[in-house]
Amino acid sequence: MKSKIKLVYLYNFALLICILKEFFIVSVSWNLADSTLQSLLSALNYIFILTCFLLYIVELLVFRDYVYYLLCVPISVLVFYVSQHVSAAGEDIVFSVFLILLAKNLSLNKIVNFLFRVILIGTFIVVVGSFLHITNNIAINFPYGTGYSYGFGHPNTFGIVLVNILFMWIYLHPNIDLKYIFILSYIVFSIIWFVAKARTSGIIAGLVPWGVLAISQMNESTKKRISLILIPLVLVLFAFSSYLMIEVGRKIWNMSSGFDMRFNYAYYVLSYYGIHLFGSRVPLVSTVNASIVRQRALVLDSAYLRMLLLNGVLPTIIMGTIVIILFYRCYKNKSFLLLLIAVLYLSGAFMEHYFAYSWYNFTLIATFANLLSSSNDYNFKNKKEHLWKLRR
């Protein structure tokens, strides 16, 4: 038990380094020189990789699950090579895969609790920094209004971060009264919808308390039947995303709707770069950078299409299989709360690629933390699902 606790600390250190890079530098608009940020990124990359290597060796010696950990080596090397030399996905997919693989045999509760506190404190610093002009409050004009980022690189990123904090809080407080979930959810919804103008994040923030309420009113057999039906959901979303990419993409290039533009851009990438086994190096241009350099934006916001076009067919199949395993384990172990949150993350990934990364979607860590293992500190089988009821 002590060795597991120490490993959680080491894992959390790697997670902290990852958050500093992907959350505090890549996703935040700082008033700092680019050279300074690049130096920080390089240093954090080396520290993260060295920490993961050390964690890998220690886990191998402690748990002696040689088959699993030896399989991690070719998977990690393959993902790293593809991201560096083939795909345009960058280190984000590498960091995410490392964290997911190395979470095996560790306490999900401890990891999520640490992740929640770091991101909550970090968000507070970034938002306050936007008022002190340390970070930039970027304004983006959408067809439905102007959204503000409050220090983050895009208003949609601000919305995604708030949703992530909300979901982790709900997961870590399963016994709290449902009315508090409604209150907090609609506070978060109001900020996202009316300030950031991030519609995808706002919708799933508004849906989560109703999902929790639905769980509390269902009997166990109904919940299990619905859970079983949801197992292939990721395949449906992949297929639907591909269908929209082809059908919407055939229309006029200059669309006014953000929904249409997502699939229009994807069709453009499909037409010029195609679909390959290990993806393509596509020169993406964010909407913020496009407005600065005065050129057309080229973004892939849908996690499914981004994975298919940038990362390739093989990583897409692997990730789809992983999500199916996650849903099956939730069904098998009656982890209905975790399944609800995973479904909402998965639905959000239809429009936002951030939900495909483990620091924005902790359910991905849950998949591998429990995969091929029944000895976790936090075991779904030993957790009793709490049924929330509205107090009359």
Tab-separated table of C-alpha atoms in Angstrom:
chain	number	residue	atom	x	y	z
A	1	MET	CA	0.000	0.000	0.000
A	2	LYS	CA	2.827	2.428	0.865
A	3	SER	CA	4.521	1.789	-2.468
A	4	LYS	CA	1.264	2.604	-4.265
A	5	ILE	CA	0.902	5.861	-2.358
A	6	LYS	CA	4.460	6.880	-3.276
A	7	LEU	CA	3.804	5.997	-6.908
A	8	VAL	CA	0.725	8.220	-6.872
A	9	TYR	CA	2.924	11.102	-5.714
A	10	LEU	CA	5.365	10.447	-8.557
A	11	TYR	CA	2.517	10.156	-11.050
A	12	ASN	CA	0.994	13.401	-9.770
A	13	PHE	CA	4.344	15.130	-10.262
A	14	ALA	CA	4.347	13.995	-13.901
A	15	LEU	CA	0.747	15.158	-14.176
A	16	LEU	CA	1.722	18.530	-12.693
A	17	ILE	CA	4.494	18.982	-15.271
A	18	CYS	CA	2.037	18.091	-18.016
A	19	ILE	CA	-0.515	20.597	-16.721
A	20	LEU	CA	2.138	23.318	-16.518
A	21	LYS	CA	2.943	22.717	-20.184
A	22	GLU	CA	-0.414	21.951	-21.786
A	23	PHE	CA	-2.644	23.978	-19.477
A	24	PHE	CA	-0.615	26.965	-18.250
A	25	ILE	CA	1.531	27.604	-21.337
A	26	VAL	CA	-0.087	26.124	-24.458
A	27	SER	CA	-3.700	26.931	-23.502
A	28	VAL	CA	-3.092	30.342	-21.902
A	29	SER	CA	-2.370	33.659	-23.637
A	30	TRP	CA	0.499	35.196	-21.634
A	31	ASN	CA	2.004	38.642	-22.040
A	32	LEU	CA	5.465	37.118	-22.316
A	33	ALA	CA	8.009	36.845	-25.118
A	34	ASP	CA	7.689	33.801	-27.366
A	35	SER	CA	11.316	32.875	-26.729
A	36	THR	CA	10.655	32.667	-22.989
A	37	LEU	CA	7.635	30.433	-23.496
A	38	GLN	CA	9.532	28.177	-25.901
A	39	SER	CA	12.346	27.747	-23.382
A	40	LEU	CA	9.831	26.794	-20.699
A	41	LEU	CA	8.153	24.330	-23.051
A	42	SER	CA	11.451	22.623	-23.874
A	43	ALA	CA	12.433	22.335	-20.218
A	44	LEU	CA	9.026	20.928	-19.225
A	45	ASN	CA	9.159	18.403	-22.076
A	46	TYR	CA	12.447	16.971	-20.825
A	47	ILE	CA	11.322	16.902	-17.190
A	48	PHE	CA	8.064	15.186	-18.105
A	49	ILE	CA	9.704	12.493	-20.234
A	50	LEU	CA	12.342	11.771	-17.571
A	51	THR	CA	9.663	11.575	-14.859
A	52	CYS	CA	7.560	9.201	-16.949
A	53	PHE	CA	10.607	7.000	-17.611
A	54	LEU	CA	11.371	6.843	-13.893
A	55	LEU	CA	7.724	6.112	-13.073
A	56	TYR	CA	7.666	3.370	-15.706
A	57	ILE	CA	10.740	1.640	-14.243
A	58	VAL	CA	9.451	1.871	-10.656
A	59	GLU	CA	5.979	0.567	-11.591
A	60	LEU	CA	7.553	-2.319	-13.473
A	61	LEU	CA	9.631	-3.275	-10.426
A	62	VAL	CA	6.765	-2.835	-7.930
A	63	PHE	CA	3.867	-4.471	-9.776
A	64	ARG	CA	5.856	-6.883	-11.978
A	65	ASP	CA	3.124	-6.862	-14.596
A	66	TYR	CA	5.709	-7.481	-17.296
A	67	VAL	CA	3.312	-8.129	-20.176
A	68	TYR	CA	1.450	-4.847	-19.727
A	69	TYR	CA	4.491	-2.650	-19.118
A	70	LEU	CA	6.542	-4.195	-21.917
A	71	LEU	CA	3.648	-3.513	-24.294
A	72	CYS	CA	3.722	0.128	-23.173
A	73	VAL	CA	7.172	0.605	-24.730
A	74	PRO	CA	6.310	0.057	-28.421
A	75	ILE	CA	3.010	1.911	-28.016
A	76	SER	CA	4.744	4.935	-26.463
A	77	VAL	CA	7.568	4.965	-29.016
A	78	LEU	CA	5.094	4.638	-31.878
A	79	VAL	CA	2.925	7.487	-30.631
A	80	PHE	CA	5.978	9.677	-30.029
A	81	TYR	CA	7.398	9.003	-33.494
A	82	VAL	CA	4.074	9.625	-35.243
A	83	SER	CA	3.451	12.871	-33.373
A	84	GLN	CA	6.957	14.188	-34.069
A	85	HIS	CA	7.562	13.081	-37.664
A	86	VAL	CA	4.215	12.246	-39.281
A	87	SER	CA	1.250	13.864	-37.582
A	88	ALA	CA	0.583	17.515	-36.769
A	89	ALA	CA	-0.858	16.585	-33.379
A	90	GLY	CA	2.322	17.599	-31.492
A	91	GLU	CA	3.260	16.471	-28.010
A	92	ASP	CA	-0.280	16.720	-26.647
A	93	ILE	CA	-1.222	13.221	-27.814
A	94	VAL	CA	2.124	11.897	-26.517
A	95	PHE	CA	1.617	13.387	-23.055
A	96	SER	CA	-1.942	12.110	-22.924
A	97	VAL	CA	-0.979	8.536	-23.850
A	98	PHE	CA	1.863	8.481	-21.315
A	99	LEU	CA	-0.433	9.604	-18.507
A	100	ILE	CA	-3.130	7.105	-19.454
A	101	LEU	CA	-0.754	4.133	-19.632
A	102	LEU	CA	1.124	4.961	-16.441
A	103	ALA	CA	-2.051	5.398	-14.377
A	104	LYS	CA	-2.452	1.629	-14.180
A	105	ASN	CA	-2.593	0.227	-10.629
A	106	LEU	CA	-2.933	3.733	-9.166
A	107	SER	CA	-5.788	5.324	-7.254
A	108	LEU	CA	-8.121	7.164	-9.613
A	109	ASN	CA	-9.617	9.094	-6.705
A	110	LYS	CA	-6.217	10.445	-5.633
A	111	ILE	CA	-5.306	11.392	-9.201
A	112	VAL	CA	-8.592	13.197	-9.866
A	113	ASN	CA	-8.455	14.974	-6.507
A	114	PHE	CA	-4.959	16.277	-7.291
A	115	LEU	CA	-5.940	17.221	-10.853
A	116	PHE	CA	-9.006	19.072	-9.570
A	117	ARG	CA	-7.064	21.179	-7.081
A	118	VAL	CA	-4.265	22.090	-9.489
A	119	ILE	CA	-6.613	23.098	-12.314
A	120	LEU	CA	-8.914	25.004	-9.946
A	121	ILE	CA	-6.026	27.032	-8.515
A	122	GLY	CA	-4.511	27.475	-11.973
A	123	THR	CA	-7.780	28.733	-13.438
A	124	PHE	CA	-8.091	31.271	-10.642
A	125	ILE	CA	-4.546	32.536	-11.346
A	126	VAL	CA	-5.168	32.776	-15.113
A	127	VAL	CA	-8.496	34.602	-14.739
A	128	VAL	CA	-7.131	37.053	-12.142
A	129	GLY	CA	-4.101	37.540	-14.388
A	130	SER	CA	-6.384	38.720	-17.190
A	131	PHE	CA	-7.545	41.621	-14.977
A	132	LEU	CA	-3.934	42.444	-14.070
A	133	HIS	CA	-2.907	42.264	-17.749
A	134	ILE	CA	-0.542	39.384	-17.053
A	135	THR	CA	-2.634	37.231	-19.364
A	136	ASN	CA	-4.691	38.399	-22.344
A	137	ASN	CA	-8.483	38.545	-22.316
A	138	ILE	CA	-9.083	37.632	-25.955
A	139	ALA	CA	-12.438	38.618	-27.475
A	140	ILE	CA	-13.780	36.534	-30.348
A	141	ASN	CA	-16.778	37.674	-32.384
A	142	PHE	CA	-19.129	34.747	-32.966
A	143	PRO	CA	-22.345	34.982	-35.034
A	144	TYR	CA	-24.253	34.791	-31.734
A	145	GLY	CA	-22.184	37.344	-29.763
A	146	THR	CA	-18.712	38.168	-28.445
A	147	GLY	CA	-16.988	35.607	-26.248
A	148	TYR	CA	-14.173	36.401	-23.802
A	149	SER	CA	-11.305	34.071	-22.885
A	150	TYR	CA	-10.238	35.666	-19.542
A	151	GLY	CA	-6.609	34.680	-19.945
A	152	PHE	CA	-6.994	31.496	-21.957
A	153	GLY	CA	-6.089	31.201	-25.611
A	154	HIS	CA	-9.713	31.071	-26.770
A	155	PRO	CA	-13.171	31.519	-25.165
A	156	ASN	CA	-13.946	27.869	-25.985
A	157	THR	CA	-10.890	26.814	-23.969
A	158	PHE	CA	-12.179	28.837	-21.004
A	159	GLY	CA	-15.518	27.031	-21.263
A	160	ILE	CA	-13.877	23.609	-21.492
A	161	VAL	CA	-11.769	24.274	-18.386
A	162	LEU	CA	-14.862	25.276	-16.381
A	163	VAL	CA	-16.722	22.136	-17.485
A	164	ASN	CA	-13.744	20.012	-16.511
A	165	ILE	CA	-13.684	21.549	-13.018
A	166	LEU	CA	-17.443	21.004	-12.653
A	167	PHE	CA	-17.292	17.340	-13.700
A	168	MET	CA	-14.369	16.551	-11.399
A	169	TRP	CA	-16.162	18.236	-8.486
A	170	ILE	CA	-19.314	16.183	-9.094
A	171	TYR	CA	-17.297	12.973	-9.339
A	172	LEU	CA	-15.408	13.694	-6.112
A	173	HIS	CA	-18.631	14.506	-4.196
A	174	PRO	CA	-21.012	11.621	-4.972
A	175	ASN	CA	-23.002	12.030	-1.750
A	176	ILE	CA	-23.806	15.711	-2.056
A	177	ASP	CA	-27.399	16.896	-2.273
A	178	LEU	CA	-28.650	17.153	-5.857
A	179	LYS	CA	-29.795	20.745	-5.427
A	180	TYR	CA	-26.177	21.859	-4.974
A	181	ILE	CA	-25.252	20.092	-8.212
A	182	PHE	CA	-28.034	22.012	-9.971
A	183	ILE	CA	-26.940	25.321	-8.448
A	184	LEU	CA	-23.243	24.922	-9.288
A	185	SER	CA	-23.960	23.495	-12.744
A	186	TYR	CA	-26.108	26.449	-13.741
A	187	ILE	CA	-23.645	28.967	-12.315
A	188	VAL	CA	-20.993	27.378	-14.538
A	189	PHE	CA	-23.480	27.208	-17.425
A	190	SER	CA	-24.256	30.932	-17.108
A	191	ILE	CA	-20.580	31.920	-17.186
A	192	ILE	CA	-19.877	29.693	-20.174
A	193	TRP	CA	-23.012	30.598	-22.135
A	194	PHE	CA	-23.186	34.337	-21.521
A	195	VAL	CA	-19.517	35.290	-20.991
A	196	ALA	CA	-17.370	32.825	-22.955
A	197	LYS	CA	-20.106	32.099	-25.521
A	198	ALA	CA	-18.817	28.520	-25.665
A	199	ARG	CA	-21.941	26.680	-26.728
A	200	THR	CA	-20.681	23.073	-26.648
A	201	SER	CA	-19.325	23.370	-23.092
A	202	GLY	CA	-22.421	25.280	-21.999
A	203	ILE	CA	-24.771	22.578	-23.259
A	204	ILE	CA	-23.029	19.698	-21.503
A	205	ALA	CA	-22.707	21.766	-18.291
A	206	GLY	CA	-26.465	22.336	-18.386
A	207	LEU	CA	-27.169	18.650	-19.051
A	208	VAL	CA	-25.090	17.088	-16.263
A	209	PRO	CA	-27.483	17.771	-13.306
A	210	TRP	CA	-30.395	16.347	-15.308
A	211	GLY	CA	-28.323	13.261	-16.033
A	212	VAL	CA	-27.585	12.835	-12.336
A	213	LEU	CA	-31.282	13.310	-11.557
A	214	ALA	CA	-32.193	10.665	-14.149
A	215	ILE	CA	-29.746	8.204	-12.575
A	216	SER	CA	-31.287	8.755	-9.155
A	217	GLN	CA	-34.776	7.958	-10.433
A	218	MET	CA	-33.929	4.763	-12.346
A	219	ASN	CA	-33.847	1.281	-10.921
A	220	GLU	CA	-30.701	-0.763	-11.374
A	221	SER	CA	-31.986	-2.909	-14.251
A	222	THR	CA	-32.936	0.196	-16.275
A	223	LYS	CA	-29.532	1.772	-15.672
A	224	LYS	CA	-27.790	-1.408	-16.767
A	225	ARG	CA	-29.852	-1.650	-19.955
A	226	ILE	CA	-29.080	1.953	-20.883
A	227	SER	CA	-25.396	1.450	-20.028
A	228	LEU	CA	-25.289	-1.584	-22.326
A	229	ILE	CA	-26.859	0.377	-25.188
A	230	LEU	CA	-24.290	3.187	-24.751
A	231	ILE	CA	-21.234	0.945	-25.139
A	232	PRO	CA	-20.913	1.457	-28.944
A	233	LEU	CA	-21.668	5.210	-28.696
A	234	VAL	CA	-18.144	6.178	-29.765
A	235	LEU	CA	-18.590	4.261	-33.027
A	236	VAL	CA	-21.834	6.116	-33.716
A	237	LEU	CA	-20.176	9.490	-33.087
A	238	PHE	CA	-17.203	8.608	-35.295
A	239	ALA	CA	-19.538	7.538	-38.102
A	240	PHE	CA	-21.772	10.609	-37.733
A	241	SER	CA	-18.754	12.954	-37.685
A	242	SER	CA	-17.427	11.385	-40.881
A	243	TYR	CA	-20.836	11.655	-42.528
A	244	LEU	CA	-21.118	15.367	-41.672
A	245	MET	CA	-17.558	15.974	-42.857
A	246	ILE	CA	-18.439	14.649	-46.293
A	247	GLU	CA	-21.966	16.041	-46.609
A	248	VAL	CA	-21.364	19.491	-45.091
A	249	GLY	CA	-17.902	19.751	-46.650
A	250	ARG	CA	-19.334	19.589	-50.158
A	251	LYS	CA	-21.136	22.874	-49.606
A	252	ILE	CA	-19.725	26.377	-50.077
A	253	TRP	CA	-16.289	26.897	-48.469
A	254	ASN	CA	-17.109	30.120	-46.642
A	255	MET	CA	-19.747	29.117	-44.075
A	256	SER	CA	-21.219	31.470	-41.486
A	257	SER	CA	-22.143	28.819	-38.928
A	258	GLY	CA	-19.488	27.584	-36.510
A	259	PHE	CA	-21.079	24.136	-36.644
A	260	ASP	CA	-20.786	23.986	-40.439
A	261	MET	CA	-17.255	25.391	-40.412
A	262	ARG	CA	-15.946	22.578	-38.220
A	263	PHE	CA	-16.891	19.954	-40.784
A	264	ASN	CA	-16.097	22.203	-43.732
A	265	TYR	CA	-12.494	22.562	-42.577
A	266	ALA	CA	-12.292	18.799	-42.048
A	267	TYR	CA	-13.473	18.156	-45.609
A	268	TYR	CA	-10.802	20.549	-46.883
A	269	VAL	CA	-8.101	18.594	-44.987
A	270	LEU	CA	-9.567	15.311	-46.269
A	271	SER	CA	-9.509	16.545	-49.874
A	272	TYR	CA	-5.917	17.846	-49.810
A	273	TYR	CA	-4.211	15.437	-47.415
A	274	GLY	CA	-6.401	12.327	-47.337
A	275	ILE	CA	-6.609	9.668	-44.625
A	276	HIS	CA	-3.482	7.684	-43.775
A	277	LEU	CA	-2.545	4.909	-41.393
A	278	PHE	CA	-0.477	7.255	-39.186
A	279	GLY	CA	-1.998	10.614	-40.067
A	280	SER	CA	-0.652	13.692	-41.851
A	281	ARG	CA	1.295	16.821	-40.969
A	282	VAL	CA	-1.348	19.463	-41.686
A	283	PRO	CA	-0.441	23.180	-41.203
A	284	LEU	CA	-3.324	24.193	-38.962
A	285	VAL	CA	-4.026	27.867	-38.257
A	286	SER	CA	-6.134	28.811	-35.221
A	287	THR	CA	-8.843	31.446	-35.488
A	288	VAL	CA	-6.889	33.728	-33.120
A	289	ASN	CA	-3.654	33.468	-35.130
A	290	ALA	CA	-5.577	33.827	-38.390
A	291	SER	CA	-6.952	37.186	-37.242
A	292	ILE	CA	-3.441	38.353	-36.308
A	293	VAL	CA	-1.670	37.342	-39.542
A	294	ARG	CA	-4.767	38.057	-41.656
A	295	GLN	CA	-5.135	34.706	-43.364
A	296	ARG	CA	-7.789	32.016	-43.529
A	297	ALA	CA	-8.110	29.829	-40.440
A	298	LEU	CA	-7.747	26.066	-40.694
A	299	VAL	CA	-8.828	24.212	-37.564
A	300	LEU	CA	-9.937	20.704	-36.676
A	301	ASP	CA	-12.091	21.071	-33.575
A	302	SER	CA	-13.899	17.721	-33.630
A	303	ALA	CA	-11.827	15.210	-31.644
A	304	TYR	CA	-12.988	12.366	-33.878
A	305	LEU	CA	-12.076	14.036	-37.173
A	306	ARG	CA	-8.863	15.478	-35.743
A	307	MET	CA	-7.786	12.033	-34.612
A	308	LEU	CA	-8.720	10.422	-37.934
A	309	LEU	CA	-7.093	13.037	-40.178
A	310	LEU	CA	-4.088	14.080	-38.071
A	311	ASN	CA	-3.268	10.962	-36.033
A	312	GLY	CA	-4.407	8.386	-38.576
A	313	VAL	CA	-6.496	5.234	-38.843
A	314	LEU	CA	-4.540	3.023	-36.430
A	315	PRO	CA	-4.532	5.472	-33.462
A	316	THR	CA	-8.220	6.138	-34.140
A	317	ILE	CA	-9.042	2.424	-33.939
A	318	ILE	CA	-6.996	2.067	-30.754
A	319	MET	CA	-8.661	5.046	-29.061
A	320	GLY	CA	-12.123	3.899	-30.136
A	321	THR	CA	-11.442	0.465	-28.659
A	322	ILE	CA	-10.229	2.039	-25.426
A	323	VAL	CA	-13.416	4.073	-25.026
A	324	ILE	CA	-15.549	0.984	-25.681
A	325	ILE	CA	-13.624	-0.850	-22.956
A	326	LEU	CA	-14.224	2.077	-20.581
A	327	PHE	CA	-17.959	1.985	-21.249
A	328	TYR	CA	-18.071	-1.785	-20.860
A	329	ARG	CA	-16.272	-1.635	-17.501
A	330	CYS	CA	-18.673	1.061	-16.287
A	331	TYR	CA	-21.558	-1.184	-17.297
A	332	LYS	CA	-20.042	-4.292	-15.761
A	333	ASN	CA	-19.164	-2.597	-12.456
A	334	LYS	CA	-22.344	-0.474	-12.236
A	335	SER	CA	-20.335	2.761	-12.261
A	336	PHE	CA	-23.188	4.843	-13.596
A	337	LEU	CA	-21.884	8.233	-12.444
A	338	LEU	CA	-18.551	7.698	-14.168
A	339	LEU	CA	-20.388	6.515	-17.276
A	340	LEU	CA	-22.594	9.620	-17.312
A	341	ILE	CA	-19.552	11.905	-17.155
A	342	ALA	CA	-17.775	9.860	-19.844
A	343	VAL	CA	-20.829	10.133	-22.133
A	344	LEU	CA	-20.905	13.924	-21.708
A	345	TYR	CA	-17.168	14.202	-22.379
A	346	LEU	CA	-17.615	11.990	-25.434
A	347	SER	CA	-20.486	14.140	-26.679
A	348	GLY	CA	-18.409	17.279	-26.174
A	349	ALA	CA	-15.574	15.703	-28.179
A	350	PHE	CA	-17.925	15.771	-31.163
A	351	MET	CA	-17.240	19.527	-31.358
A	352	GLU	CA	-14.105	20.123	-29.230
A	353	HIS	CA	-10.833	18.201	-29.555
A	354	TYR	CA	-9.660	19.058	-26.025
A	355	PHE	CA	-11.917	16.361	-24.580
A	356	ALA	CA	-9.658	13.737	-26.183
A	357	TYR	CA	-6.818	14.596	-23.770
A	358	SER	CA	-6.535	13.098	-20.314
A	359	TRP	CA	-6.002	16.398	-18.434
A	360	TYR	CA	-9.318	17.690	-19.834
A	361	ASN	CA	-11.076	14.311	-19.613
A	362	PHE	CA	-10.186	12.343	-16.491
A	363	THR	CA	-12.359	9.375	-17.540
A	364	LEU	CA	-9.600	8.434	-19.998
A	365	ILE	CA	-7.276	7.995	-17.015
A	366	ALA	CA	-9.980	5.848	-15.409
A	367	THR	CA	-9.963	3.508	-18.381
A	368	PHE	CA	-6.316	2.583	-18.062
A	369	ALA	CA	-6.123	2.891	-14.298
A	370	ASN	CA	-8.470	-0.097	-14.074
A	371	LEU	CA	-7.622	-1.918	-17.298
A	372	LEU	CA	-6.170	-5.404	-16.773
A	373	SER	CA	-6.104	-4.783	-13.044
A	374	SER	CA	-8.291	-5.574	-10.048
A	375	SER	CA	-5.904	-4.310	-7.362
A	376	ASN	CA	-6.412	-0.556	-7.590
A	377	ASP	CA	-6.709	1.478	-4.400
A	378	TYR	CA	-9.893	2.849	-5.896
A	379	ASN	CA	-11.907	-0.047	-7.320
A	380	PHE	CA	-15.221	0.425	-9.083
A	381	LYS	CA	-16.534	-2.827	-7.611
A	382	ASN	CA	-16.016	-1.591	-4.075
A	383	LYS	CA	-17.626	1.816	-4.666
A	384	LYS	CA	-21.333	2.056	-3.881
A	385	GLU	CA	-23.145	4.367	-6.251
A	386	HIS	CA	-25.052	7.013	-4.336
A	387	LEU	CA	-28.594	7.711	-5.522
A	388	TRP	CA	-29.295	11.418	-5.382
A	389	LYS	CA	-32.782	12.544	-4.453
A	390	LEU	CA	-34.220	16.005	-4.412
A	391	ARG	CA	-35.145	17.062	-0.906
A	392	ARG	CA	-38.736	18.042	-0.724
